Coordinates of N, CA and C in Angstrom, one line a residue:
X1 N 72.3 29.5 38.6 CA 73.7 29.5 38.8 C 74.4 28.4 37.9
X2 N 73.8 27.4 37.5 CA 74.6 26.6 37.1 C 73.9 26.6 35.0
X3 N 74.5 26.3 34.4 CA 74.4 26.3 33.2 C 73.6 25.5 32.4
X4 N 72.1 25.8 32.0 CA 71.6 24.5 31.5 C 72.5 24.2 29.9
X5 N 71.3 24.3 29.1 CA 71.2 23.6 27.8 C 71.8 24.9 27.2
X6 N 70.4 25.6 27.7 CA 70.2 26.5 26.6 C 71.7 28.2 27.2
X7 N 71.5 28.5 28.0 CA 72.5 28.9 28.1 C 73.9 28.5 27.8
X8 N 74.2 27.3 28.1 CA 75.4 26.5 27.6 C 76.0 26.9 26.2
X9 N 74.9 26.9 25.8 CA 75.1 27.4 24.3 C 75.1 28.4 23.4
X10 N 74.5 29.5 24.9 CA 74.5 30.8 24.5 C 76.1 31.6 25.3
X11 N 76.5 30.9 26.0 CA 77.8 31.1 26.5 C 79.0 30.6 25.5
X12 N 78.8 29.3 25.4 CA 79.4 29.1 23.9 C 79.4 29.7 23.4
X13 N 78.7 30.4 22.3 CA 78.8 31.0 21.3 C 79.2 32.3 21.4
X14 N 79.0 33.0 22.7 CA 79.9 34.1 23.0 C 81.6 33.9 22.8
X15 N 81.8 32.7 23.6 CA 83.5 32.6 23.6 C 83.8 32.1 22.5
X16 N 83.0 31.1 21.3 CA 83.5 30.7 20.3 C 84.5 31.8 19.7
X17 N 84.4 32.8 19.3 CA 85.3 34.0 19.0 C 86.6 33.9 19.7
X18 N 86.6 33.8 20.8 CA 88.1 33.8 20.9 C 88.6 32.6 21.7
X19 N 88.0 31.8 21.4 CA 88.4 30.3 22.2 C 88.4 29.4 21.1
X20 N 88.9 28.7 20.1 CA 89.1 28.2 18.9 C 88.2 26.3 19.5
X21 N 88.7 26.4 20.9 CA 87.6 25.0 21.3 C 86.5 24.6 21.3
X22 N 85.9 26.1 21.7 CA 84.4 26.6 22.0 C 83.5 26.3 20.9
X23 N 83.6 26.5 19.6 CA 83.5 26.1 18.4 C 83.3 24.9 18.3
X24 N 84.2 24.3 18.6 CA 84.4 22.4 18.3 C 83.3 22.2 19.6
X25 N 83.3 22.5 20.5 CA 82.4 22.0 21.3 C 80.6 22.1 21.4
X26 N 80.5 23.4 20.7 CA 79.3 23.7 20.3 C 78.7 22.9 18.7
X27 N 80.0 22.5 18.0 CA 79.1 21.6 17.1 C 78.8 20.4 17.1
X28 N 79.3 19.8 18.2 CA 78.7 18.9 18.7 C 78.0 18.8 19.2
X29 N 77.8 19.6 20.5 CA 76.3 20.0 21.1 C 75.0 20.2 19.8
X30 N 75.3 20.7 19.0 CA 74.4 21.1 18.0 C 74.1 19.5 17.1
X31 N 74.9 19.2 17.1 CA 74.4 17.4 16.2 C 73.7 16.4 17.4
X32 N 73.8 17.0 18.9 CA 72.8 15.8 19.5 C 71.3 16.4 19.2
X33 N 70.8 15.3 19.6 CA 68.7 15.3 19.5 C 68.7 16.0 20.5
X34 N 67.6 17.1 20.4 CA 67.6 17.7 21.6 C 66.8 16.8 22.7
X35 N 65.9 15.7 22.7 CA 65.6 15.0 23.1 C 65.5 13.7 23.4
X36 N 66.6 13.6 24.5 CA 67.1 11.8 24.3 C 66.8 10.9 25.2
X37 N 65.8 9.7 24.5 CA 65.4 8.8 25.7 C 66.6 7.5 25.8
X38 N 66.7 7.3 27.3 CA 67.1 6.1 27.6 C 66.5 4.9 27.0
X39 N 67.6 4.2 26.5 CA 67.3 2.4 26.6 C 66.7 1.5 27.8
X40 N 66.9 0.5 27.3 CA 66.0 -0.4 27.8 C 66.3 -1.0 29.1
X41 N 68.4 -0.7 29.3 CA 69.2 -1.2 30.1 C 69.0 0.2 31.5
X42 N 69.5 -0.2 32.4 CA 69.7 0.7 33.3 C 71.1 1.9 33.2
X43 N 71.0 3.2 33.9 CA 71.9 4.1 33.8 C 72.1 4.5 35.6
X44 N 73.1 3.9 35.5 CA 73.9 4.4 37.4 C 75.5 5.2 37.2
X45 N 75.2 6.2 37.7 CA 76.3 7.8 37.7 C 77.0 7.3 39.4
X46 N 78.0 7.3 39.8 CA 78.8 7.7 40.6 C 79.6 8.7 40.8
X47 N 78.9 9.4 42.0 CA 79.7 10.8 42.1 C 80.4 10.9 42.8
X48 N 81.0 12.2 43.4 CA 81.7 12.3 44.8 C 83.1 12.8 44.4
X49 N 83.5 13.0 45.7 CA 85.2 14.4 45.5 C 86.0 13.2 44.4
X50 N 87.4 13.7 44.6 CA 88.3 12.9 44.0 C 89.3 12.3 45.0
X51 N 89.3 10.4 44.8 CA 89.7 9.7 45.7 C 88.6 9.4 46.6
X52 N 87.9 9.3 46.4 CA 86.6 8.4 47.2 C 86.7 7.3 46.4
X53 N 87.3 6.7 45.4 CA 87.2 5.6 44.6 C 86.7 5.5 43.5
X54 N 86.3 6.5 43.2 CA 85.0 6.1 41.8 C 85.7 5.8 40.9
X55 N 86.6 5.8 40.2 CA 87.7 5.2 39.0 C 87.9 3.8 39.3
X56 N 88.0 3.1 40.4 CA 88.0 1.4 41.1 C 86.5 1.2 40.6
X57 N 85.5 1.6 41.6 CA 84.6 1.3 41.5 C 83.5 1.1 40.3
X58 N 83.6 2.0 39.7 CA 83.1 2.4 38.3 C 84.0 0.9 37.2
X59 N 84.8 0.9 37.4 CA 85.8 -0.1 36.9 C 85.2 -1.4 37.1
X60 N 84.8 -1.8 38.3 CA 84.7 -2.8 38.9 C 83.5 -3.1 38.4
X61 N 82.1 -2.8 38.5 CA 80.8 -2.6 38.5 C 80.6 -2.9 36.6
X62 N 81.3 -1.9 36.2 CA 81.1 -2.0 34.8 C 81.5 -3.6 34.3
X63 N 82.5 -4.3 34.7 CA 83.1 -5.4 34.5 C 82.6 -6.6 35.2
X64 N 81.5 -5.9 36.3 CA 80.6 -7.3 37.2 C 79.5 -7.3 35.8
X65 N 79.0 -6.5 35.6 CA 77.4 -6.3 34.6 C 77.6 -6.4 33.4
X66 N 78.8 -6.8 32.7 CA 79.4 -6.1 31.2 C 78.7 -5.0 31.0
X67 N 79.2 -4.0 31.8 CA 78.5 -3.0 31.3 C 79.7 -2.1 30.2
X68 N 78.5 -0.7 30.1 CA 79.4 0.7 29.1 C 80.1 1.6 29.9
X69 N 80.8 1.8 30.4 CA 81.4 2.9 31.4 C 82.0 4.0 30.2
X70 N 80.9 5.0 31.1 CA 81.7 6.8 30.4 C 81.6 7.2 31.3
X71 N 82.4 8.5 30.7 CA 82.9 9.7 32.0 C 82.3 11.0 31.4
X72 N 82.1 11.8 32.5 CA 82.0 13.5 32.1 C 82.8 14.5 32.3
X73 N 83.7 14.7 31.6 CA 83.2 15.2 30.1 C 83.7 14.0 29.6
X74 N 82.7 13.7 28.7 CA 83.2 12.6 27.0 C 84.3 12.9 26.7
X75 N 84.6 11.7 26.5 CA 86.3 11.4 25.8 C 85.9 12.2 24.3
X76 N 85.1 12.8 23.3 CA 85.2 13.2 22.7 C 85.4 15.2 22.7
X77 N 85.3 15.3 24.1 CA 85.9 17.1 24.4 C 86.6 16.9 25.5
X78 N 87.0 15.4 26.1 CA 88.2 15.8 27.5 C 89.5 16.7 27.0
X79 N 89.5 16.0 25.7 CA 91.5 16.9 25.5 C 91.1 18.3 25.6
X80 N 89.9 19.0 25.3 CA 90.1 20.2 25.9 C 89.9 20.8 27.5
X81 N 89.4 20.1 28.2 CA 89.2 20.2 29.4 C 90.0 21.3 29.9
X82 N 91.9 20.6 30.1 CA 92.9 22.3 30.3 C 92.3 23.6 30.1
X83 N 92.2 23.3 29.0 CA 92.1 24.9 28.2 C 91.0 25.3 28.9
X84 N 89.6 25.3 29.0 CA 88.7 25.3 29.7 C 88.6 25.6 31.2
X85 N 89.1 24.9 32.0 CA 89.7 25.1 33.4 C 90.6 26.5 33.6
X86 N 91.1 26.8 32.4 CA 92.0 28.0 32.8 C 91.2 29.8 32.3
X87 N 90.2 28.8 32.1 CA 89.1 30.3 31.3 C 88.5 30.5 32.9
X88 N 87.2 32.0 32.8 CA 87.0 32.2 33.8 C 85.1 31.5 34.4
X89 N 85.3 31.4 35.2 CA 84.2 30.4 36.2 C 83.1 30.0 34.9
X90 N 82.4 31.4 34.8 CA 81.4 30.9 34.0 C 81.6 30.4 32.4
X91 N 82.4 30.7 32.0 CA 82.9 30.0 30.7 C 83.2 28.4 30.6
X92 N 84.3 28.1 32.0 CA 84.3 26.8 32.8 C 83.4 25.9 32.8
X93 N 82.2 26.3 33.4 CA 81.1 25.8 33.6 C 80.1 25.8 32.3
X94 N 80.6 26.2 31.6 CA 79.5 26.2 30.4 C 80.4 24.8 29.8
X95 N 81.0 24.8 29.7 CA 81.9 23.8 28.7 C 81.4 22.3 29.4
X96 N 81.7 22.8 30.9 CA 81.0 21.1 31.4 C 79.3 21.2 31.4
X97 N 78.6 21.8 31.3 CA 77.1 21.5 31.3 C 77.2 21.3 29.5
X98 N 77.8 21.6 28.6 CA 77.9 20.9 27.4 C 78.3 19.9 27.1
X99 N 79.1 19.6 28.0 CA 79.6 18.4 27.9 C 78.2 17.1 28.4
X100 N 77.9 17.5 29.5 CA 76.9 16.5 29.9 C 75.2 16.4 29.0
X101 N 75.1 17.1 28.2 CA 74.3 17.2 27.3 C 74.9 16.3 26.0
X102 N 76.3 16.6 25.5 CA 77.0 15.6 24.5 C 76.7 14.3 25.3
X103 N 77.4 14.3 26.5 CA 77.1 12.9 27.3 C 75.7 12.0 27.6
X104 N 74.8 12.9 27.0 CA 73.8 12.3 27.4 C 73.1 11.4 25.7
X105 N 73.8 11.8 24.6 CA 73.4 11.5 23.7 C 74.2 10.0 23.1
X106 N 75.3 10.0 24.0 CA 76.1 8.7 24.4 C 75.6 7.8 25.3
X107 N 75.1 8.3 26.0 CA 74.3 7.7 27.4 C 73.3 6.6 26.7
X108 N 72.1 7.8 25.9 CA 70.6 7.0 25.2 C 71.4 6.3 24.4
X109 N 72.4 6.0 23.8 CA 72.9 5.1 22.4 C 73.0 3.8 23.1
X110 N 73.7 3.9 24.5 CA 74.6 2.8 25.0 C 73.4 2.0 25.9
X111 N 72.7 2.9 26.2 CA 71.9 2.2 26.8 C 70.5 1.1 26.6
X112 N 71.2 1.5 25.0 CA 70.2 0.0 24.2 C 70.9 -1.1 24.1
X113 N 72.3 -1.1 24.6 CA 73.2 -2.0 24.5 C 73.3 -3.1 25.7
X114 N 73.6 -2.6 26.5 CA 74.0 -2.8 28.1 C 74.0 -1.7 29.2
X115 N 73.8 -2.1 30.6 CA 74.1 -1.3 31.2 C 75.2 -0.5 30.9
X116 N 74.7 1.0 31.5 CA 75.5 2.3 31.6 C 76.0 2.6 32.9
X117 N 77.6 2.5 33.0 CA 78.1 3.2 34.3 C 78.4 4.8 33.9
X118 N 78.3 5.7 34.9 CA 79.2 7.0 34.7 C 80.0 7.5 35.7
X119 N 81.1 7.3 35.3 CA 81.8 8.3 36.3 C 81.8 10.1 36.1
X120 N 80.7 10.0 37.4 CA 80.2 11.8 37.0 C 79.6 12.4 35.9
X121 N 78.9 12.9 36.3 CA 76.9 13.7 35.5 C 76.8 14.8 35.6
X122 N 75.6 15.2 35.8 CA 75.1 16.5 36.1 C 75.0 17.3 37.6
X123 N 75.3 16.0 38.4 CA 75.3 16.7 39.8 C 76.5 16.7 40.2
X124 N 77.8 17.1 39.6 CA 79.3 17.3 39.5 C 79.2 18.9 39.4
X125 N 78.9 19.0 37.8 CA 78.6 20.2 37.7 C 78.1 21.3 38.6
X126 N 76.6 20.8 38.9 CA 75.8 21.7 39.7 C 76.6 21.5 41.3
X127 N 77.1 20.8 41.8 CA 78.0 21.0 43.0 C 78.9 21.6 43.1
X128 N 79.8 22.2 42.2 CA 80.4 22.1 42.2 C 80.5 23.9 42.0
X129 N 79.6 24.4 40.8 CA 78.9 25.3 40.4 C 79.0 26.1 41.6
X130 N 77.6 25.5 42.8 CA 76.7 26.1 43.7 C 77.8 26.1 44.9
X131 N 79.0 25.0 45.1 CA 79.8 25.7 46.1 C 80.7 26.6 45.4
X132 N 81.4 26.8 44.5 CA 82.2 27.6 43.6 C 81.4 29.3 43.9
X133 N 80.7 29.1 43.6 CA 79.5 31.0 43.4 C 79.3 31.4 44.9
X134 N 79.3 30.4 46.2 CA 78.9 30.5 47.1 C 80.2 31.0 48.2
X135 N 80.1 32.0 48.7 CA 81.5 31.9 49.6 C 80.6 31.4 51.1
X136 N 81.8 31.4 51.7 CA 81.3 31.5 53.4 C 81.1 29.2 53.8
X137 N 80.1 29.6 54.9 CA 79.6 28.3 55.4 C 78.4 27.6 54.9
X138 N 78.4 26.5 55.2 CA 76.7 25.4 54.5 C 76.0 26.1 54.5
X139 N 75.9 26.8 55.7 CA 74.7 27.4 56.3 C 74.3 28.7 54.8
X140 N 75.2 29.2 54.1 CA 75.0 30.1 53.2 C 74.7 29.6 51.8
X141 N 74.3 28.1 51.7 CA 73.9 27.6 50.5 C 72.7 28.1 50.1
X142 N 72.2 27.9 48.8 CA 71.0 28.1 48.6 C 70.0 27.0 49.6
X143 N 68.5 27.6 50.0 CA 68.3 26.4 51.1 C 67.5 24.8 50.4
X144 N 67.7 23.9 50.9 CA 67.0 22.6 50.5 C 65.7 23.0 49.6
X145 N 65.5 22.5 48.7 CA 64.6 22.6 48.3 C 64.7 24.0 46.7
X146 N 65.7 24.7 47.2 CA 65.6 25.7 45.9 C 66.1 24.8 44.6
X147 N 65.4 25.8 43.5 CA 65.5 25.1 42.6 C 67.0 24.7 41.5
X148 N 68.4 24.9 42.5 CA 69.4 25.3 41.8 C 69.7 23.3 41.7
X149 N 69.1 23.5 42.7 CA 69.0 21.5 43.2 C 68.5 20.7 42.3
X150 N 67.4 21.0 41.3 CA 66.7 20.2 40.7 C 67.6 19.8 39.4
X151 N 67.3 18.5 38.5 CA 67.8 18.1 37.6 C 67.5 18.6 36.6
X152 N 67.7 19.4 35.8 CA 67.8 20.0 34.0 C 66.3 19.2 33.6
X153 N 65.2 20.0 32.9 CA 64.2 19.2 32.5 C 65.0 18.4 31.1
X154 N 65.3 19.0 30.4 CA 65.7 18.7 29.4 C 67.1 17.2 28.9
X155 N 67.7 16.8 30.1 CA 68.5 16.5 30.2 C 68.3 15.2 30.9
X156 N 68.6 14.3 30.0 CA 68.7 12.6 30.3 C 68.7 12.4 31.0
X157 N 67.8 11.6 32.3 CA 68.2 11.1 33.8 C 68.7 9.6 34.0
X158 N 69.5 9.7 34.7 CA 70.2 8.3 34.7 C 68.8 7.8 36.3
X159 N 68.9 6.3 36.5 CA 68.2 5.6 37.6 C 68.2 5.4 38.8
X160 N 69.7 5.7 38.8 CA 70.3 5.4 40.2 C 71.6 6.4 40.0
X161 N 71.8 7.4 41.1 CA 73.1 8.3 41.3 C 73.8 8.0 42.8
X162 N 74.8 7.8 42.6 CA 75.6 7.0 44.0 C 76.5 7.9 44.6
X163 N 76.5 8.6 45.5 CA 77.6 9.6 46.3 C 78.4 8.6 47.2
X164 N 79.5 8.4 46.5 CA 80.6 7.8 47.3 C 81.6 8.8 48.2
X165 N 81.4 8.8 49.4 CA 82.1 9.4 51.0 C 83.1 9.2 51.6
X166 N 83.9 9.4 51.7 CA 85.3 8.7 52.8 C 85.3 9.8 53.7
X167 N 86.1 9.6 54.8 CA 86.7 10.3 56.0 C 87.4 11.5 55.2
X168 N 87.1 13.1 55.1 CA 88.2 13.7 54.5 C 89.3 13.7 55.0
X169 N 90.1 12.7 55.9 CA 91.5 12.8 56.4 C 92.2 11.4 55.6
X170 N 91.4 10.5 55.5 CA 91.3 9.1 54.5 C 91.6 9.5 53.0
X171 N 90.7 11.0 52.4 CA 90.6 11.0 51.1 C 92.0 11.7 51.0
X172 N 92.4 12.4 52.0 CA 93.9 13.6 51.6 C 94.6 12.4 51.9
X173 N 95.2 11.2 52.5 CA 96.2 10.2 52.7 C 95.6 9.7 51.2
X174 N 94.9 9.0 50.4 CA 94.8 8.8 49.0 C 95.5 9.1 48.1
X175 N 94.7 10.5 48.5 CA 95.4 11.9 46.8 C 96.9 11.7 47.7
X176 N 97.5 11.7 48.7 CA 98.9 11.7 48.3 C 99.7 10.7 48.1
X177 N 98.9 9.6 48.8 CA 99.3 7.9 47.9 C 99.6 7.6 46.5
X178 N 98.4 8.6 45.6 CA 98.4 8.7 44.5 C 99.2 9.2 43.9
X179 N 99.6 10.6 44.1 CA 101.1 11.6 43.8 C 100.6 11.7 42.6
X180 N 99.3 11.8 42.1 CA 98.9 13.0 40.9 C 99.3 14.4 41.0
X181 N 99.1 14.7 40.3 CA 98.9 16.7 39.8 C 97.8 16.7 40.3
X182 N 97.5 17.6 41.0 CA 96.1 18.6 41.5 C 95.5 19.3 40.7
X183 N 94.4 18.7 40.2 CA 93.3 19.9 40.0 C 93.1 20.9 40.4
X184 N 93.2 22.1 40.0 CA 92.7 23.1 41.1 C 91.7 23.0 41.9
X185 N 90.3 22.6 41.7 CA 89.7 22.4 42.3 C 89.8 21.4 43.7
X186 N 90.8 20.5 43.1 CA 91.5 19.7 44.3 C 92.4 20.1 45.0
X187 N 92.9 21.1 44.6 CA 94.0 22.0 45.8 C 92.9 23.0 46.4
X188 N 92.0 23.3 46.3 CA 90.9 24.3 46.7 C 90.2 23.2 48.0
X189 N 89.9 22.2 47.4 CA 89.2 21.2 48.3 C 90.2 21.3 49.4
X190 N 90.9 21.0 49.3 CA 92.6 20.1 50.2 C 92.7 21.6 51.3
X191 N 92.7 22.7 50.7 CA 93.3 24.2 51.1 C 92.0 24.8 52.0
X192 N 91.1 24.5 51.5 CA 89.4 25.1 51.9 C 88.5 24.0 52.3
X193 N 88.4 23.5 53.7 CA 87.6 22.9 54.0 C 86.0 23.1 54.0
X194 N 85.7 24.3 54.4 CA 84.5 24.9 54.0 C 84.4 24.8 52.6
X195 N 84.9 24.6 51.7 CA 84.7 24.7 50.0 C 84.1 23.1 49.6
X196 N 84.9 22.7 50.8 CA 84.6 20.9 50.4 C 83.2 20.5 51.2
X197 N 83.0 21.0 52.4 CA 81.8 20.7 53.2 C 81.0 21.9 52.0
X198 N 80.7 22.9 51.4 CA 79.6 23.1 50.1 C 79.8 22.2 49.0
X199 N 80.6 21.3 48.7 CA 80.6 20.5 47.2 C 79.7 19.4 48.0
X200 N 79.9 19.1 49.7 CA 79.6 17.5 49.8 C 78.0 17.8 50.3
X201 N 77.6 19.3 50.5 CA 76.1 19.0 51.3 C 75.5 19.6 49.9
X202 N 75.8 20.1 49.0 CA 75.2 20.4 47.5 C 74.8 19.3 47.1
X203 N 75.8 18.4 47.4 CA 75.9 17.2 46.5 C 74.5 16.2 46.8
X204 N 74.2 16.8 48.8 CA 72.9 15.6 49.1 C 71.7 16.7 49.5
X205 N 71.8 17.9 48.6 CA 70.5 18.8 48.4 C 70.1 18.5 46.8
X206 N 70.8 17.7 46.1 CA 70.2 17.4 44.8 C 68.8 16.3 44.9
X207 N 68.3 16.7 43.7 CA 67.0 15.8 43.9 C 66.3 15.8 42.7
X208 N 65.7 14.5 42.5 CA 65.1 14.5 41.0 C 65.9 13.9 40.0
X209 N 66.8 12.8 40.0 CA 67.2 12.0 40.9 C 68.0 12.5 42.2
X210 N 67.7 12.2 43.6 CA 68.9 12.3 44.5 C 69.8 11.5 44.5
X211 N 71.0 11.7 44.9 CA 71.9 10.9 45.4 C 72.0 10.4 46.8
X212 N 72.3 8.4 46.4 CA 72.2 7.7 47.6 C 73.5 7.8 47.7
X213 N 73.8 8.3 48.9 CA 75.2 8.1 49.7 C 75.7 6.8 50.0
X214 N 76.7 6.7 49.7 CA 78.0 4.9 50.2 C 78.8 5.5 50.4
X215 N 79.4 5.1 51.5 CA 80.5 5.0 52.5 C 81.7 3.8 51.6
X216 N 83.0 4.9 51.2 CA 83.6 4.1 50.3 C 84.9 4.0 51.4
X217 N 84.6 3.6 53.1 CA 86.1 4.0 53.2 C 86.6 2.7 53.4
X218 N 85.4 1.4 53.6 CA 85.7 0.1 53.5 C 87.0 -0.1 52.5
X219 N 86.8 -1.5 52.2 CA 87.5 -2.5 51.3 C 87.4 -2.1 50.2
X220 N 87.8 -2.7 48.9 CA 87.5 -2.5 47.7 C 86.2 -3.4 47.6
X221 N 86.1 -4.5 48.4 CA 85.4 -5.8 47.9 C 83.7 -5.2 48.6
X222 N 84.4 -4.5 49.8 CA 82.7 -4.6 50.4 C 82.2 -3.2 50.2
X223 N 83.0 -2.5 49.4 CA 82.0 -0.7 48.3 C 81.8 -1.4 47.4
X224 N 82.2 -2.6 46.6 CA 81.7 -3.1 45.4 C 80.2 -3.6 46.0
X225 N 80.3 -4.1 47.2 CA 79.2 -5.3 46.9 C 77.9 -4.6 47.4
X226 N 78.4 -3.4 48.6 CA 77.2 -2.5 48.6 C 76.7 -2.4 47.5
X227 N 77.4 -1.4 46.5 CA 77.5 -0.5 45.8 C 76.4 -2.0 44.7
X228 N 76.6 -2.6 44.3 CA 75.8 -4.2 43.5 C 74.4 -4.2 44.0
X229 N 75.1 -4.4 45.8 CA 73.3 -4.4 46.3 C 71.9 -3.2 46.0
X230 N 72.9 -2.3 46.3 CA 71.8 -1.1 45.9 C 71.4 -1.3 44.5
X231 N 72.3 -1.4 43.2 CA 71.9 -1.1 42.1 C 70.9 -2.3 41.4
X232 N 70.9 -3.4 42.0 CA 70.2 -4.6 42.1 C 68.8 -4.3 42.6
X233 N 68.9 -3.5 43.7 CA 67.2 -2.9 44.6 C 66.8 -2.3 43.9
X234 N 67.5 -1.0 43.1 CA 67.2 -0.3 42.5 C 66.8 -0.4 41.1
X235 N 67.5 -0.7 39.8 CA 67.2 -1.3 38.7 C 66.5 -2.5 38.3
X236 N 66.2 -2.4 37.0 CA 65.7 -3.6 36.7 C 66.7 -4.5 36.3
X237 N 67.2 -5.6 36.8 CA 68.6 -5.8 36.3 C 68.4 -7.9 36.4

């Protein structure tokens, strides 16, 4: 269901023909190694809906550790993102599992530098993927353990992956605190509760790395300090 390497690229190259981005995006995929090791520093991904905080937190974390904070998709294919979003599911999805393959070749660079933060990886994608293909209730996910769950062999594993949670009545007072533009996917969340309960139990059927759950509905000060404490237990830091 969800798009590795190699299909990524074989999807690519189908739409390159009539997507003028698809092109740009595939030759950059084509200049990373196909095999990229981590540095010497630690890699921690924070995931989770939108408005759980990860843009604070990620912010914060990166500027406690002097760390590298990137996002997925890479600032070097976000301006296409739109255009992408408005293509159809599977085309969508290929652009972002490309992207996190570009992102992973930023990842191994930075990570001989200093800590790596991410805002969002590969278990964005595949959540997002597996509730998107999926209609109906949890109960109709693929079951624990299948392999739509597992991490990309091919594809750079970060150390630590953090699923940040709020109250979904907390995260809809946010997003309208905020008074962004909706993603579609975030008007689908907001509109389809069942769509949000498959992004959030996809999100803790991943494994190889799994994601540790934090409860971001606290403070700013005490999701930071969890959020420190774990990565402290966890890395070598």
């Amino acid at each position: 269901a969800v798009p590795g390497g190699c299909e990524g690229s074989r999807l690519s190259l189908q739409c390159a023909a009539w997507i003028p981005e698809a092109g740009a995006v595939l030759d950059l995929l084509e200049k990373c190694p196909e095999h990229q090791k981590k540095g010497g520093f630690p890699v921690v991904v924070f995931e989770g809906l939108d408005a759980t905080g990860k843009t604070t937190v990620t912010q914060s974390v990166k500027d406690t550790l002097n760390g590298i904070l990137l996002r997925s998709p890479p600032a070097c294919i976000s301006q296409w993102r739109t255009a992408f979003d408005d293509e159809p599911a599977p085309i969508k999805r290929a652009f972002y599992a490309a992207g996190n393959y570009i992102l992973a070749s930023e990842i191994a660079k930075a990570s001989t530098q200093a800590p790596v933060i991410i805002d969002r990886y590969w278990h964005s994608t595949a959540a997002y993927t597996i509730a998107t293909e999926i209609t109906g209730k949890v109960q109709d996910l693929p079951p624990a353990h299948d392999e739509v769950y597992q991490w990309p062999e091919d594809l750079l594993k970060p150390d630590l992956v953090l699923l940040l949670t709020v109250d979904p009545e907390e995260r809809v007072r946010r997003l309208q605190r905020r008074g962004l533009e909706k993603t579609k996917e975030e008007a689908e969340l907001e509109a389809n509760s069942l769509f949000r309960q498959r992004v959030e139990e996809s999100y803790r059927r991943m494994v190889n790395p799994a994601c540790q759950e934090v409860d971001a509905s606290a403070s700013k000060e005490e999701v930071l300090k969890t959020v420190l404490q774990l990565i402290r237990k966890h890395c070598a830091l």
